Amino acid sequence: MLKIGDFSKICQVSIKALRYWDEQGILKPAEIDSATGYRYYAIEQISDVNRILAFRTMGLELKQIKQLMADNLTTDD
């Protein structure tokens, strides 16, 4: 598991963006420590971040991205 700061550096997105995506239900952390509230991300979630960034580049709004992420589309789709 990666702490939010480490994950944000790897993905090159801000911690603020990751927190916002969590609040909006776009990208939930793999785990949240119940005692501290710290967010932890799995290395496998990097591909999800890349998909979100690709959707943003395509000009989609976060509401649309949330739906696409929920639909769990493959790269072929």
Coordinates of C-alpha atoms in Angstrom, one line a residue, residues 10-58:
I10 CA 4.0 8.4 -8.7
C11 CA 0.8 9.4 -10.6
Q12 CA 1.9 13.1 -10.9
V13 CA -1.5 14.3 -9.5
S14 CA -2.0 16.5 -6.5
I15 CA -3.0 15.1 -3.1
K16 CA -5.9 17.6 -3.3
A17 CA -7.1 16.0 -6.6
L18 CA -7.0 12.5 -5.0
R19 CA -9.0 13.7 -2.0
Y20 CA -11.5 15.3 -4.2
W21 CA -11.9 12.3 -6.4
D22 CA -12.4 10.2 -3.2
E23 CA -15.1 12.7 -2.0
Q24 CA -16.8 12.5 -5.4
G25 CA -16.7 8.7 -5.6
I26 CA -14.5 8.7 -8.7
L27 CA -11.4 7.0 -7.2
K28 CA -11.7 5.5 -3.7
P29 CA -8.5 4.6 -1.8
A30 CA -7.9 0.9 -1.5
E31 CA -7.8 1.3 2.3
I32 CA -8.5 4.0 4.9
D33 CA -7.0 3.6 8.3
S34 CA -9.9 3.8 10.7
A35 CA -7.8 5.2 13.5
T36 CA -6.0 8.0 11.6
G37 CA -8.2 8.5 8.5
Y38 CA -5.1 8.1 6.3
R39 CA -5.8 7.1 2.7
Y40 CA -3.7 4.2 1.2
Y41 CA -3.7 3.3 -2.5
A42 CA -2.7 0.1 -4.2
I43 CA -0.2 0.1 -7.0
E44 CA -2.9 -1.3 -9.3
Q45 CA -4.8 1.9 -9.0
I46 CA -2.3 3.8 -11.1
S47 CA -4.1 2.5 -14.2
D48 CA -7.3 4.1 -12.8
V49 CA -5.6 7.4 -12.4
N50 CA -4.3 7.2 -15.9
R51 CA -7.8 6.5 -17.2
I52 CA -9.2 9.5 -15.3
L53 CA -6.5 11.7 -16.7
A54 CA -7.1 10.4 -20.2
F55 CA -10.8 11.2 -19.8
R56 CA -10.0 14.7 -18.6
T57 CA -7.7 15.2 -21.6
M58 CA -10.7 14.2 -23.8

